[in-house]
PDB file of C-alpha atoms in Angstrom:
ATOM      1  CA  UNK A   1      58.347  29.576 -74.596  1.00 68.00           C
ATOM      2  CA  UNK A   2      55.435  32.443 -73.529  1.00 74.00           C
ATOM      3  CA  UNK A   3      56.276  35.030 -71.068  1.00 77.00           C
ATOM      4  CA  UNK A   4      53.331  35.210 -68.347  1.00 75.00           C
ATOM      5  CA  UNK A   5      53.584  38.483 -66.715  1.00 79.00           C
ATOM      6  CA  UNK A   6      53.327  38.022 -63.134  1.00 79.00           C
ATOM      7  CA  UNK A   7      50.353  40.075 -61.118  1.00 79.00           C
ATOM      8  CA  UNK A   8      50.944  40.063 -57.863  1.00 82.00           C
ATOM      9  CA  UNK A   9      47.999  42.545 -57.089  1.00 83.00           C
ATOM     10  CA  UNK A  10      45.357  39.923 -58.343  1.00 81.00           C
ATOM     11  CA  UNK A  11      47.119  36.947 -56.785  1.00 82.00           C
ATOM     12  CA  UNK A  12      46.777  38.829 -53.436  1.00 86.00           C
ATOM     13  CA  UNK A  13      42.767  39.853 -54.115  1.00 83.00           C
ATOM     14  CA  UNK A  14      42.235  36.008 -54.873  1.00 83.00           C
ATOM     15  CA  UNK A  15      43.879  35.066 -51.560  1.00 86.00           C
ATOM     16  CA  UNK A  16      42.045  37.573 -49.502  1.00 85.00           C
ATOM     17  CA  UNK A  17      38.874  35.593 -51.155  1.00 83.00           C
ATOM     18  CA  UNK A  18      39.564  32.348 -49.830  1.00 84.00           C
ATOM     19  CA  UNK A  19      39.975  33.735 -46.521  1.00 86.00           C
ATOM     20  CA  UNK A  20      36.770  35.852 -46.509  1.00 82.00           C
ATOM     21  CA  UNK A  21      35.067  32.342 -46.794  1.00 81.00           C
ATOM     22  CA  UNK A  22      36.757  30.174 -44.618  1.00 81.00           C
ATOM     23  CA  UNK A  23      36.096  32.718 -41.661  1.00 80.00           C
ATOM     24  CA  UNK A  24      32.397  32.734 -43.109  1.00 77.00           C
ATOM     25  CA  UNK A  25      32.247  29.593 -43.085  1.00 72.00           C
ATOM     26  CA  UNK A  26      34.174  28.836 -39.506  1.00 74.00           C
ATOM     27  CA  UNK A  27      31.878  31.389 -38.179  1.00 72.00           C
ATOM     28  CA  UNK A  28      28.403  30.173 -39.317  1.00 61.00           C
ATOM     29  CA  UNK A  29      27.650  32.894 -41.185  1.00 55.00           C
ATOM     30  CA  UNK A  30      27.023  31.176 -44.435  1.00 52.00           C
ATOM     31  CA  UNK A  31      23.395  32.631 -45.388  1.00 50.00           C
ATOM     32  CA  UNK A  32      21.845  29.580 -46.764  1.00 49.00           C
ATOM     33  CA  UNK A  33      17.992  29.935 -45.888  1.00 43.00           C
ATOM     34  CA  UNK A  34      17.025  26.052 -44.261  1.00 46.00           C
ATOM     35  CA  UNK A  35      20.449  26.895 -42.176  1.00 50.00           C
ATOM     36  CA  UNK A  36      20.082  26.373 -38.056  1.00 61.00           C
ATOM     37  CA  UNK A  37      20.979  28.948 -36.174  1.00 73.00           C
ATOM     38  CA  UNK A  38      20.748  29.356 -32.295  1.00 83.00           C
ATOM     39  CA  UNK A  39      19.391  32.643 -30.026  1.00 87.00           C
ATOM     40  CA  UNK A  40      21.264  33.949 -27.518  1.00 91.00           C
ATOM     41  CA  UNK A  41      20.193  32.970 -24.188  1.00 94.00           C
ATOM     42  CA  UNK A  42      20.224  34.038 -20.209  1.00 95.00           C
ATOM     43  CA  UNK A  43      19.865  32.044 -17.612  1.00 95.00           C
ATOM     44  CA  UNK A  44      19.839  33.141 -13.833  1.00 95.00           C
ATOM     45  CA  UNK A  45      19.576  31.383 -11.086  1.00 92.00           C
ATOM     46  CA  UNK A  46      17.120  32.771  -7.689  1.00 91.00           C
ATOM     47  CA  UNK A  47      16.118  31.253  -4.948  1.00 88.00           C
ATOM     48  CA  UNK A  48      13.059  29.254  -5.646  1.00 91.00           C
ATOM     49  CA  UNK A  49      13.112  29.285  -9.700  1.00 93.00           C
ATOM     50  CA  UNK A  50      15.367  29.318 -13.038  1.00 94.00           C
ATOM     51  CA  UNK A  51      14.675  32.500 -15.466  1.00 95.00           C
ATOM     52  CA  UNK A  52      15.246  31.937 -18.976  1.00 95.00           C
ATOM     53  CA  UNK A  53      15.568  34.617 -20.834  1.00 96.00           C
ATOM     54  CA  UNK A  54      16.334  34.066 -25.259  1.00 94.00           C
ATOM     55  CA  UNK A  55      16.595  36.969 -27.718  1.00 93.00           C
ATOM     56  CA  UNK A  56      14.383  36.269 -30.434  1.00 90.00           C
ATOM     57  CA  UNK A  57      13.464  39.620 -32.422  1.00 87.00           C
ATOM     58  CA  UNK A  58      11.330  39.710 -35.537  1.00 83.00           C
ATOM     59  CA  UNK A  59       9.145  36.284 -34.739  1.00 86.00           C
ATOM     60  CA  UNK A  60       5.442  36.400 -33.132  1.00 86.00           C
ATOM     61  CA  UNK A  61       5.170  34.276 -30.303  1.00 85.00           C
ATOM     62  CA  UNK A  62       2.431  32.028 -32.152  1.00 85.00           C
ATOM     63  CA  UNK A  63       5.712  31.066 -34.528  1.00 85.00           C
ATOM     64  CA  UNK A  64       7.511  30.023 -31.620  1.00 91.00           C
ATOM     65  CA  UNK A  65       7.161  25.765 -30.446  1.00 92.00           C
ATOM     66  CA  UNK A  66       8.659  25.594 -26.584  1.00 93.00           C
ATOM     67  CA  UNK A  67       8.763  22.520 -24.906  1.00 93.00           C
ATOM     68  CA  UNK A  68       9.899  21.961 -21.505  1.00 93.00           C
ATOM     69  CA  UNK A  69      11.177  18.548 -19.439  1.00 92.00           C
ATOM     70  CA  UNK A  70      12.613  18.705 -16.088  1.00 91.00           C
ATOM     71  CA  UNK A  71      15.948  18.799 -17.393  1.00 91.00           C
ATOM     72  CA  UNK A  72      15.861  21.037 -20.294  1.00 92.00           C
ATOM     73  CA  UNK A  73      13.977  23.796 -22.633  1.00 93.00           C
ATOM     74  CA  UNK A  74      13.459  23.250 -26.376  1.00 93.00           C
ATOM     75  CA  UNK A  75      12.687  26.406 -28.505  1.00 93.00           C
ATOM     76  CA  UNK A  76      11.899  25.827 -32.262  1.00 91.00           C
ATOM     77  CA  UNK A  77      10.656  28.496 -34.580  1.00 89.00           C
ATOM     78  CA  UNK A  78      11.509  30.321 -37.893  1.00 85.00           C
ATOM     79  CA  UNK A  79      11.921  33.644 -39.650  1.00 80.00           C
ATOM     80  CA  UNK A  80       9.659  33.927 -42.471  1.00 74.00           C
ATOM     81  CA  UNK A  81      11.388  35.799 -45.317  1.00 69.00           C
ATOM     82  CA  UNK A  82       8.975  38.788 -46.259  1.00 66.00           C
ATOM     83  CA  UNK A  83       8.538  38.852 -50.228  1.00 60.00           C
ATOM     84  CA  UNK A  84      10.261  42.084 -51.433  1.00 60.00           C
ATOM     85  CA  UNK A  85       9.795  42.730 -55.498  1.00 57.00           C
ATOM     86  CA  UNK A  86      13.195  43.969 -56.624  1.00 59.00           C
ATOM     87  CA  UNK A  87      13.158  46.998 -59.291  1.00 62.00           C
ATOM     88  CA  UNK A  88      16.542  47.420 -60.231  1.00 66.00           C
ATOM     89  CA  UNK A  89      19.747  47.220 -58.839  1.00 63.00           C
ATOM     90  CA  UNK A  90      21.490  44.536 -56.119  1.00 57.00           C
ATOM     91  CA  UNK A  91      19.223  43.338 -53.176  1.00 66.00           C
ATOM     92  CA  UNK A  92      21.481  43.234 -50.289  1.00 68.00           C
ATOM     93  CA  UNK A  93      20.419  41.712 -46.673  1.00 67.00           C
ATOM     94  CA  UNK A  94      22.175  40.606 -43.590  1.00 70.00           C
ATOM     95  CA  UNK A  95      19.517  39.456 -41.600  1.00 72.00           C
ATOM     96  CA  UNK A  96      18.915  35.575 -40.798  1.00 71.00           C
ATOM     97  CA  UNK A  97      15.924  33.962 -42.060  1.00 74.00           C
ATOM     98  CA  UNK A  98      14.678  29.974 -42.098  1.00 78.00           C
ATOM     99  CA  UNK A  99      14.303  27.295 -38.725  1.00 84.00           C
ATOM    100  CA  UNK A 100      16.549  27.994 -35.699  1.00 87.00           C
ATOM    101  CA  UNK A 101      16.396  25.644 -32.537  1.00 88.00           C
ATOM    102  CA  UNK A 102      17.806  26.342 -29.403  1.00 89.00           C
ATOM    103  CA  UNK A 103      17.847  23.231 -26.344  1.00 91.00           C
ATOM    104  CA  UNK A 104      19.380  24.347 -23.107  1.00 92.00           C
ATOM    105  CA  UNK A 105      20.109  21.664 -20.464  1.00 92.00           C
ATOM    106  CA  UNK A 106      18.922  22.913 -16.944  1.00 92.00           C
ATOM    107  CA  UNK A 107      20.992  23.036 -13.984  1.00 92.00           C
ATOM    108  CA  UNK A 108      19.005  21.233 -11.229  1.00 91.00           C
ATOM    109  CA  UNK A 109      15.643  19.554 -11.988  1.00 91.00           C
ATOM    110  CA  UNK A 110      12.457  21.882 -12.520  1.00 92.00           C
ATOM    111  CA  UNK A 111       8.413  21.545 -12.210  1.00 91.00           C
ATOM    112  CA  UNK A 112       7.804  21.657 -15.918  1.00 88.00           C
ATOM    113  CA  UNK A 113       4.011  21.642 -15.758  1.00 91.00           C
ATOM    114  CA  UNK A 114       3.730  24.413 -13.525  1.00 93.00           C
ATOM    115  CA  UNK A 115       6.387  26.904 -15.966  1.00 93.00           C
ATOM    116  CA  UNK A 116       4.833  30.653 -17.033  1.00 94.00           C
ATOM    117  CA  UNK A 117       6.068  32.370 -20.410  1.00 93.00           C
ATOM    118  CA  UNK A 118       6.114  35.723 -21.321  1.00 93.00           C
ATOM    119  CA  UNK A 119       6.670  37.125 -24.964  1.00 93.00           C
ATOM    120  CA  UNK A 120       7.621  40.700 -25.384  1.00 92.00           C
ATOM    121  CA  UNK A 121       9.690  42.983 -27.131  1.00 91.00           C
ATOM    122  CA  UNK A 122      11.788  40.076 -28.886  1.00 90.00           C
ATOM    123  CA  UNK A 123      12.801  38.623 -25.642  1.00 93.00           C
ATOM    124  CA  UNK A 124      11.203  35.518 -24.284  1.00 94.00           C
ATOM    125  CA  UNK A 125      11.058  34.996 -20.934  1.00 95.00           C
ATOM    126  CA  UNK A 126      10.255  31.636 -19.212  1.00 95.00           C
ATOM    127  CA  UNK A 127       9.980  31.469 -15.410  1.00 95.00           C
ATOM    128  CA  UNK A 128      11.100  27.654 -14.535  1.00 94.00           C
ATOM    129  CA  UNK A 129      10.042  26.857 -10.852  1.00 94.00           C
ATOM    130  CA  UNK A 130      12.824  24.353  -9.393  1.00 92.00           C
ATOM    131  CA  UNK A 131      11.272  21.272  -7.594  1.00 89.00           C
ATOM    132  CA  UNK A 132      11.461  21.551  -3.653  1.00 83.00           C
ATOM    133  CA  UNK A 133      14.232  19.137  -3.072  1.00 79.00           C
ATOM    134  CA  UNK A 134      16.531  21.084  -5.772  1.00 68.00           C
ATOM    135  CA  UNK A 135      15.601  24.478  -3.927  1.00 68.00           C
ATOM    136  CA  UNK A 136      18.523  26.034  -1.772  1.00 66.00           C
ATOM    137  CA  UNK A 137      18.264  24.560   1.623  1.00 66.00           C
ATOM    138  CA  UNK A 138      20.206  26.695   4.761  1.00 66.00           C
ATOM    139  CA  UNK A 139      21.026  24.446   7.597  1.00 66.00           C
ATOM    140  CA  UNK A 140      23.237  25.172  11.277  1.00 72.00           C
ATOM    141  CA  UNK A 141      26.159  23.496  11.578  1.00 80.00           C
ATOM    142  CA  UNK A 142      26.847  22.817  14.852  1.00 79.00           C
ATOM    143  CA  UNK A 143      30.851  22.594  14.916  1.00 83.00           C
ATOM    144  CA  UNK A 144      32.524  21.089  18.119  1.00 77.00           C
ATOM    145  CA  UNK A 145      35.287  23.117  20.041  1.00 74.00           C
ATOM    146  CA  UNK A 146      38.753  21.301  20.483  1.00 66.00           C
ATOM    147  CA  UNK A 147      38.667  21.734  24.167  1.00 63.00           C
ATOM    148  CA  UNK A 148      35.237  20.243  24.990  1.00 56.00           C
ATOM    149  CA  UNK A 149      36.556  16.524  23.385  1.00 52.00           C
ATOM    150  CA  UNK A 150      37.577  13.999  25.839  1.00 52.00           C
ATOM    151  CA  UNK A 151      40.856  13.717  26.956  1.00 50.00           C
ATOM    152  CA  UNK A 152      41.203  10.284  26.422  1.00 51.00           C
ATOM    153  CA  UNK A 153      40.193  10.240  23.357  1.00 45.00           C
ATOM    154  CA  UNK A 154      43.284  12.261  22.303  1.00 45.00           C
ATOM    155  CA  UNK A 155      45.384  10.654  23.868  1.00 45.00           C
ATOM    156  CA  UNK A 156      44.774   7.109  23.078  1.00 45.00           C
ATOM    157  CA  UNK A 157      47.373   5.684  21.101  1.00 48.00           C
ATOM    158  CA  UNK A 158      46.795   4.581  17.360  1.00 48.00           C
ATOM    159  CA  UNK A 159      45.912   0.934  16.630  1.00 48.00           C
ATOM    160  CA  UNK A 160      44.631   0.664  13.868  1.00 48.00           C
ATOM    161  CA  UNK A 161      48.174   2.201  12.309  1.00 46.00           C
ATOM    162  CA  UNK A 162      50.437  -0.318  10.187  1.00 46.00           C
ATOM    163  CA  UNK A 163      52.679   1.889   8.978  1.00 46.00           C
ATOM    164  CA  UNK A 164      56.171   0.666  10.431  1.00 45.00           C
ATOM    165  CA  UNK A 165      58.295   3.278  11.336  1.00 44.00           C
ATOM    166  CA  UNK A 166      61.863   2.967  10.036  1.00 46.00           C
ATOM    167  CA  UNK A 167      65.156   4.204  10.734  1.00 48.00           C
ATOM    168  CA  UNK A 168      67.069   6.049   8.465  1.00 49.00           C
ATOM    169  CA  UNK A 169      69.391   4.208   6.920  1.00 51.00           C
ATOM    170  CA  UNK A 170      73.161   5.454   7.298  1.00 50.00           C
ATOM    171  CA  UNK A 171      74.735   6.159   4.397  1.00 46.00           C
TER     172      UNK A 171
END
């Protein structure tokens, strides 16, 4: 019978492994390059429009496809991996590269031909006019004081009641 000498030191390193790679994996942050990926996104809500803003550094705006319904905003592009000759040692990169897709469902219903879009500094801003029946409406409510309703009306006595009142039973 052989003797295996146990390493609890190695054991541990291959443990720590696995877990490195499920949290990879469980947070999306497997670097594949056709992998989707989603931009952050802001949206704020004024009087008469929607502002959406997404955070979308490193692409030109003629890589970006937008498409807007009355209900939603679609925004489709990709990062273009630069082609970097490697000399000698490791090449070593954290950023995200290939398609990403973003579609964000809109609160209340919007006039999607009349929407303006502005591309700067990473950040794309779309200004999403709301349609005039979804736009914040302020109306008086007129609300009646107790004392101004009719005295009979209070005191009328309820017909349209069919709950039978009970005794209590004795016990």
């Amino acid at each position: 019978m052989a003797l295996i000498r146990w390493q609890p030191f190695q054991e541990i390193e291959t443990l720590r492994r696995q877990m490195d790679q499920v949290f990879e994996e469980l947070a999306g942050n497997n670097q594949q390059p056709e992998t989707f990926w989603k931009p952050a996104v802001e949206l704020k809500d004024t009087e008469d429009s929607l502002i959406l803003r997404a955070e979308i550094p490193g692409v030109e705006g003629k890589d970006l496809d937008v498409q807007v319904t009355r209900e939603a905003v679609a925004i489709r592009g990709e990062y273009r991996r630069e082609q970097q000759a490697q000399e000698r040692g490791l090449f070593r990169s954290e950023f995200r590269y290939g398609k990403f897709q973003r579609v964000v469902g809109l609160p209340v219903a919007i006039q999607n031909d009349q929407v303006q879009a502005e591309f700067k500094n990473g950040i794309l801003t779309l200004t999403l006019p709301k349609v005039t029946e979804a736009r914040r409406k302020v109306v008086k409510v007129n609300i009646a004081d107790a004392s101004t309703a009719a005295p009979e009306i209070a005191n009328e006595p309820d017909t349209n009641s069919h709950v039978d009142k009970a005794e209590p039973a004795a016990v």
